[in-house]
Amino acid sequence: MSETDEQVQKEEQAAQNEKDLAASEKAGERQVARQESALMKQLAKMKKVKITIPDDPLNPDDVVPVGWNGIIYAIPRGQEFEVPEVIYDIWKESYTKTQAVNKRVRENANREIKIL
């Protein structure tokens, strides 16, 4: 086999590899889209609850992202919205833990350093 034939064969193989990769990526994208659709249907069926995320002067972001299985809700601060209960529960747990940590930080900041 000549050098030219080998080069052509390598180029053809590289082109085929690119096609295979593209087909694999498209199949993966279709699978992700199906999974996302199924998750969105689950969320749509869930009980809805009202949520109002308070303004936070220490955090100037206008929205708070709350995610569940890759589905992200961008919830604006200071406004009431209806969301699936699981989204509320995730935010509430995060908020409660953040409040507890902030309290501990404030308490520890007020302690004096003791030299032993």
PDB file of C-alpha atoms in Angstrom, residues 19-87:
ATOM      1  CA  LYS A  19     -19.603  10.805  12.166  1.00  0.00           C
ATOM      2  CA  ASP A  20     -19.804   8.111  14.844  1.00  0.00           C
ATOM      3  CA  LEU A  21     -19.039  10.634  17.571  1.00  0.00           C
ATOM      4  CA  ALA A  22     -21.670  13.053  16.250  1.00  0.00           C
ATOM      5  CA  ALA A  23     -24.270  10.268  16.106  1.00  0.00           C
ATOM      6  CA  SER A  24     -23.400   9.211  19.651  1.00  0.00           C
ATOM      7  CA  GLU A  25     -23.696  12.795  20.915  1.00  0.00           C
ATOM      8  CA  LYS A  26     -27.085  13.225  19.240  1.00  0.00           C
ATOM      9  CA  ALA A  27     -28.324   9.973  20.784  1.00  0.00           C
ATOM     10  CA  GLY A  28     -27.127  11.179  24.186  1.00  0.00           C
ATOM     11  CA  GLU A  29     -28.863  14.529  23.713  1.00  0.00           C
ATOM     12  CA  ARG A  30     -32.125  12.768  22.797  1.00  0.00           C
ATOM     13  CA  GLN A  31     -31.865  10.590  25.906  1.00  0.00           C
ATOM     14  CA  VAL A  32     -31.253  13.619  28.141  1.00  0.00           C
ATOM     15  CA  ALA A  33     -34.217  15.412  26.545  1.00  0.00           C
ATOM     16  CA  ARG A  34     -36.463  12.396  27.258  1.00  0.00           C
ATOM     17  CA  GLN A  35     -35.285  12.257  30.874  1.00  0.00           C
ATOM     18  CA  GLU A  36     -35.823  15.990  31.314  1.00  0.00           C
ATOM     19  CA  SER A  37     -39.312  15.693  29.864  1.00  0.00           C
ATOM     20  CA  ALA A  38     -40.144  12.871  32.274  1.00  0.00           C
ATOM     21  CA  LEU A  39     -38.869  14.907  35.231  1.00  0.00           C
ATOM     22  CA  MET A  40     -40.876  17.950  34.135  1.00  0.00           C
ATOM     23  CA  LYS A  41     -44.004  15.766  33.994  1.00  0.00           C
ATOM     24  CA  GLN A  42     -43.277  14.536  37.534  1.00  0.00           C
ATOM     25  CA  LEU A  43     -42.937  18.119  38.750  1.00  0.00           C
ATOM     26  CA  ALA A  44     -46.167  19.125  37.013  1.00  0.00           C
ATOM     27  CA  LYS A  45     -48.054  16.362  38.872  1.00  0.00           C
ATOM     28  CA  MET A  46     -46.687  17.309  42.297  1.00  0.00           C
ATOM     29  CA  LYS A  47     -48.600  19.319  44.861  1.00  0.00           C
ATOM     30  CA  LYS A  48     -47.934  23.069  44.499  1.00  0.00           C
ATOM     31  CA  VAL A  49     -47.174  25.369  47.429  1.00  0.00           C
ATOM     32  CA  LYS A  50     -46.580  29.088  47.716  1.00  0.00           C
ATOM     33  CA  ILE A  51     -43.068  30.382  48.246  1.00  0.00           C
ATOM     34  CA  THR A  52     -41.730  33.849  48.930  1.00  0.00           C
ATOM     35  CA  ILE A  53     -37.978  34.093  49.166  1.00  0.00           C
ATOM     36  CA  PRO A  54     -37.039  37.061  51.357  1.00  0.00           C
ATOM     37  CA  ASP A  55     -34.768  39.841  50.180  1.00  0.00           C
ATOM     38  CA  ASP A  56     -31.220  39.458  51.438  1.00  0.00           C
ATOM     39  CA  PRO A  57     -29.052  42.582  51.717  1.00  0.00           C
ATOM     40  CA  LEU A  58     -25.951  40.379  51.930  1.00  0.00           C
ATOM     41  CA  ASN A  59     -26.848  38.623  48.697  1.00  0.00           C
ATOM     42  CA  PRO A  60     -27.775  41.062  45.944  1.00  0.00           C
ATOM     43  CA  ASP A  61     -28.883  38.404  43.417  1.00  0.00           C
ATOM     44  CA  ASP A  62     -32.400  39.036  42.175  1.00  0.00           C
ATOM     45  CA  VAL A  63     -33.178  35.342  41.830  1.00  0.00           C
ATOM     46  CA  VAL A  64     -32.393  32.219  43.814  1.00  0.00           C
ATOM     47  CA  PRO A  65     -31.696  29.046  41.833  1.00  0.00           C
ATOM     48  CA  VAL A  66     -33.281  25.928  43.318  1.00  0.00           C
ATOM     49  CA  GLY A  67     -32.557  22.635  41.592  1.00  0.00           C
ATOM     50  CA  TRP A  68     -34.049  19.168  41.631  1.00  0.00           C
ATOM     51  CA  ASN A  69     -32.567  16.378  39.495  1.00  0.00           C
ATOM     52  CA  GLY A  70     -31.056  18.879  37.081  1.00  0.00           C
ATOM     53  CA  ILE A  71     -34.221  21.004  36.736  1.00  0.00           C
ATOM     54  CA  ILE A  72     -33.476  24.527  37.957  1.00  0.00           C
ATOM     55  CA  TYR A  73     -36.101  26.996  39.122  1.00  0.00           C
ATOM     56  CA  ALA A  74     -34.884  30.618  39.159  1.00  0.00           C
ATOM     57  CA  ILE A  75     -37.133  32.123  41.838  1.00  0.00           C
ATOM     58  CA  PRO A  76     -37.197  35.923  42.161  1.00  0.00           C
ATOM     59  CA  ARG A  77     -36.763  37.333  45.650  1.00  0.00           C
ATOM     60  CA  GLY A  78     -39.595  39.167  47.397  1.00  0.00           C
ATOM     61  CA  GLN A  79     -42.427  37.821  45.238  1.00  0.00           C
ATOM     62  CA  GLU A  80     -44.891  35.020  45.908  1.00  0.00           C
ATOM     63  CA  PHE A  81     -44.925  32.082  43.497  1.00  0.00           C
ATOM     64  CA  GLU A  82     -46.393  28.600  43.356  1.00  0.00           C
ATOM     65  CA  VAL A  83     -43.807  25.860  42.989  1.00  0.00           C
ATOM     66  CA  PRO A  84     -43.827  22.081  43.378  1.00  0.00           C
ATOM     67  CA  GLU A  85     -43.573  21.144  47.041  1.00  0.00           C
ATOM     68  CA  VAL A  86     -40.216  19.420  46.497  1.00  0.00           C
ATOM     69  CA  ILE A  87     -38.727  22.724  45.258  1.00  0.00           C
TER      70      ILE A  87
END
